[in-house]
Short mmCIF file of C-alpha atoms in Angstrom, two decimals:
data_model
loop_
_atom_site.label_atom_id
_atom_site.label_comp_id
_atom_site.label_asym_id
_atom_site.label_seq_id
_atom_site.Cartn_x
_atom_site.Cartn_y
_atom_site.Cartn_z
CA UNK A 1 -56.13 -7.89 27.21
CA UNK A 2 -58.91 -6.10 28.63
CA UNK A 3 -59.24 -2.39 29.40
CA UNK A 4 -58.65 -2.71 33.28
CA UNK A 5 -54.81 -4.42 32.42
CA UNK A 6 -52.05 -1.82 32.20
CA UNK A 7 -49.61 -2.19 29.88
CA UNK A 8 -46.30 -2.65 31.54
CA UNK A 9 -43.20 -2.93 28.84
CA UNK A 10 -40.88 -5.92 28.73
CA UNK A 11 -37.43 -3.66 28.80
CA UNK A 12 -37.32 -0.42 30.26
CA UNK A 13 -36.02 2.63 28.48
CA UNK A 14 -32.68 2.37 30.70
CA UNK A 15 -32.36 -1.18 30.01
CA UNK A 16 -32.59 -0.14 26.20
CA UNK A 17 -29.92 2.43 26.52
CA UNK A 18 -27.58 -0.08 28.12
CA UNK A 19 -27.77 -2.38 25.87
CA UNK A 20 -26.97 0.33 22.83
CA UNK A 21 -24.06 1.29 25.18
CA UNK A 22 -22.93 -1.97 25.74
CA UNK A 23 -23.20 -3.01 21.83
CA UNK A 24 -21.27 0.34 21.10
CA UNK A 25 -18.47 -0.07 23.10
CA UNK A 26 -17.68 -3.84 21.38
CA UNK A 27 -18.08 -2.45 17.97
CA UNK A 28 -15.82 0.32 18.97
CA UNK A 29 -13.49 -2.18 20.46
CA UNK A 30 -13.57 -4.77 17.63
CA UNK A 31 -12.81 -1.60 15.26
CA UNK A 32 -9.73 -0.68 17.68
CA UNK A 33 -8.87 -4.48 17.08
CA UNK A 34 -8.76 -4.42 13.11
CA UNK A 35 -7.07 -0.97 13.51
CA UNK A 36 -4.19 -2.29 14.66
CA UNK A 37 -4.67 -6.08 13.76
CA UNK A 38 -1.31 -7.78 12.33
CA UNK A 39 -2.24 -7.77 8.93
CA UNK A 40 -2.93 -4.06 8.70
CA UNK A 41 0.37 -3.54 10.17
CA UNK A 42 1.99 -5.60 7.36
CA UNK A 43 -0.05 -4.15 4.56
CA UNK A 44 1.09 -0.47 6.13
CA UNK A 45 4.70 -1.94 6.57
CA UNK A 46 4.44 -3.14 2.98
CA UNK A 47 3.11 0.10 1.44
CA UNK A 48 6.40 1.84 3.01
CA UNK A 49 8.27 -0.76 1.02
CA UNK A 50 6.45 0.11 -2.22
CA UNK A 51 5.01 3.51 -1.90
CA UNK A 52 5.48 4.24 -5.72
CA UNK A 53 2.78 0.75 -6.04
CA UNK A 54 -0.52 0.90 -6.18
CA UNK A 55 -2.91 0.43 -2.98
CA UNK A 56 -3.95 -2.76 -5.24
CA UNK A 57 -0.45 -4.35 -5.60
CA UNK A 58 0.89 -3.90 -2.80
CA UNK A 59 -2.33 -6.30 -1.64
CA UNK A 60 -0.80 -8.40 -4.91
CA UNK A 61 2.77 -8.44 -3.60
CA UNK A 62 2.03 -8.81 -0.10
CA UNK A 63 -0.28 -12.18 -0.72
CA UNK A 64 2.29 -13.21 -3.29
CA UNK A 65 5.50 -13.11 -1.24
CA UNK A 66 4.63 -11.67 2.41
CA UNK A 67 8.92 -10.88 3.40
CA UNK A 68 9.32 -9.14 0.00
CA UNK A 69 12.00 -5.91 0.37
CA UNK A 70 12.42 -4.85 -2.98
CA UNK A 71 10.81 -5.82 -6.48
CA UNK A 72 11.44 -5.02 -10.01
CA UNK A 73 10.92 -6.90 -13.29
CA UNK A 74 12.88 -8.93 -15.00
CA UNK A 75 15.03 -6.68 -17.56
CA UNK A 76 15.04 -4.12 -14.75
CA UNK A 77 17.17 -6.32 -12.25
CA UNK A 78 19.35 -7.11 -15.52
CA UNK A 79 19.95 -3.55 -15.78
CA UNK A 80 20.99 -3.30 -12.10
CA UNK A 81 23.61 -6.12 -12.78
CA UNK A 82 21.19 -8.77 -11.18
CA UNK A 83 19.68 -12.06 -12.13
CA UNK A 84 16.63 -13.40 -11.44
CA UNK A 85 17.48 -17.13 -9.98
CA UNK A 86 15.97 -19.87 -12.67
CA UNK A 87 12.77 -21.44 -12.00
CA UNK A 88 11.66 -18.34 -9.56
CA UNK A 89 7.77 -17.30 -9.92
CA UNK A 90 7.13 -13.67 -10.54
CA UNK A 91 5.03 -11.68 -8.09
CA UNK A 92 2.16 -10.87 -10.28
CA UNK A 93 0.74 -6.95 -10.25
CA UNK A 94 -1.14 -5.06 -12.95
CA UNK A 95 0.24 -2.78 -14.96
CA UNK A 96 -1.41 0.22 -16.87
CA UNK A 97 -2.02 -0.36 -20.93
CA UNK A 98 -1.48 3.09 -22.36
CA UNK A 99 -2.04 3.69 -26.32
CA UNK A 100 -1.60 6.94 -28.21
CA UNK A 101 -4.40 9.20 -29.28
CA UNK A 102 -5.04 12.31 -30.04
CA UNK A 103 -7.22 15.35 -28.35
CA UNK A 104 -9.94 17.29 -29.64
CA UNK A 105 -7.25 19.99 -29.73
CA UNK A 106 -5.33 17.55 -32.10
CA UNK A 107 -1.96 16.79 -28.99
CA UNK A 108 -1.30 13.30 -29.07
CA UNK A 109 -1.49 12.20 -25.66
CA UNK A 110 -1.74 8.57 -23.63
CA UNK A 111 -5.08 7.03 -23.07
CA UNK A 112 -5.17 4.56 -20.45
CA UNK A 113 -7.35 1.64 -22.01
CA UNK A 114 -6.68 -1.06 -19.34
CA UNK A 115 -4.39 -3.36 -17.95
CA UNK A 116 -2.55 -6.30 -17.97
CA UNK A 117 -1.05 -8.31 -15.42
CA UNK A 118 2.74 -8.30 -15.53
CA UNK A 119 5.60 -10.41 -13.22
CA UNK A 120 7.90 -8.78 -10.56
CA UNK A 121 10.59 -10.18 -8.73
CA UNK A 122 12.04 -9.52 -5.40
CA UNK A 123 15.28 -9.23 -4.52
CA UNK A 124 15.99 -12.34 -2.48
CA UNK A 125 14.90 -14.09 -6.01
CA UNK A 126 18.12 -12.28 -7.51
CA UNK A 127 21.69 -13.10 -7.42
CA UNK A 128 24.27 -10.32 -8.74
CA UNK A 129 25.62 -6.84 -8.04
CA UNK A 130 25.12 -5.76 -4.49
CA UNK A 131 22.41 -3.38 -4.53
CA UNK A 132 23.84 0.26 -3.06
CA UNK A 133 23.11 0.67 -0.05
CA UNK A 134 20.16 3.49 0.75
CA UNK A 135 21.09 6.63 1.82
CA UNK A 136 21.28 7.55 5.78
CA UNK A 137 18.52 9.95 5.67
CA UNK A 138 18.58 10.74 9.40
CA UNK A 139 23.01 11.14 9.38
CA UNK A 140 24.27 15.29 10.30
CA UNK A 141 25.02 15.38 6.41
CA UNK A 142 21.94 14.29 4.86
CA UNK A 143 20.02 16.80 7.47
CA UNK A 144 22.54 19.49 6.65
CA UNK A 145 21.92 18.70 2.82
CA UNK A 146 17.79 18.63 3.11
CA UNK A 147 17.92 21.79 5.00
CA UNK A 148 19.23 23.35 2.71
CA UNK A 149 17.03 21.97 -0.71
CA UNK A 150 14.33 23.21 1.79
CA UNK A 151 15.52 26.29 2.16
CA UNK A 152 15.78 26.87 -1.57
CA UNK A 153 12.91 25.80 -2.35
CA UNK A 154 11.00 28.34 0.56
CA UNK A 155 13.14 30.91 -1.15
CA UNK A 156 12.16 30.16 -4.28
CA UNK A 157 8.29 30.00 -3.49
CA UNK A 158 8.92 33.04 -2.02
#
């Protein structure tokens, strides 16, 4: 290139932005996508199932048995007058190791110090007892009943 030749650029500023633009809007509508993609909704489904689970097994029972309602392990559904079906395969999740040790202050207290993996089962794996049914939360008597254990518990906050 010589000193007479002007440089004249390939892509315009403009032509720049657009593109940006252009590859904004699909990342913002491939986010959109996974925001609402079917297996968010199931893992969000699943977590209403099992909101006293971890965020990592509800992943566990979710990949292990997709259409599972209600889990508990073994001795647990004995307890609730249920039976786990023979030759059934647990749902495996993780479960904290805890040992007892003591403070510099000399309490005894648990120390998490890993975990192990552990077998649930869910209720369609069971025969037995009917489980209760769960309470109508939205019925006129459990509203009248929450109002007023919310009440209380204003007054007693003060």
């Amino acid at each position: 290139m010589d000193a007479t030749t002007e440089y004249v650029p390939q892509n315009k500023s403009s032509d720049l932005q657009a593109q940006i633009t252009a590859h904004i809007q699909e990342l913002a509508a491939a986010t959109d996508a996974a925001l609402i993609s079917e297996t968010r909704l199931k893992y969000l489904d699943t977590c209403a199932k099992f909101d006293r689970y971890s965020h990592c097994n509800v992943w566990l029972i979710l990949f292990s048995r997709p259409k599972a309602t209600a889990v508990a392990g073994y001795k647990k559904w004995q307890s609730m007058g249920r039976y786990v079906r023979k030759g059934e395969h647990g749902i495996p999740i993780l479960a904290p190791i805890f040992i007892k040790a003591t403070d510099e202050n000399g309490e005894e207290k648990d120390k998490l110090i890993g975990f192990k993996v552990v077998y649930v089962f869910d209720v369609s794996q069971t025969d037995g007892e009917p489980l209760p049914e769960p309470p109508d939360w939205k019925s006129p008597e459990m509203n009248g009943e929450l109002q007023e254990r919310l009440l209380d518990f204003a007054k007693g906050k003060g």
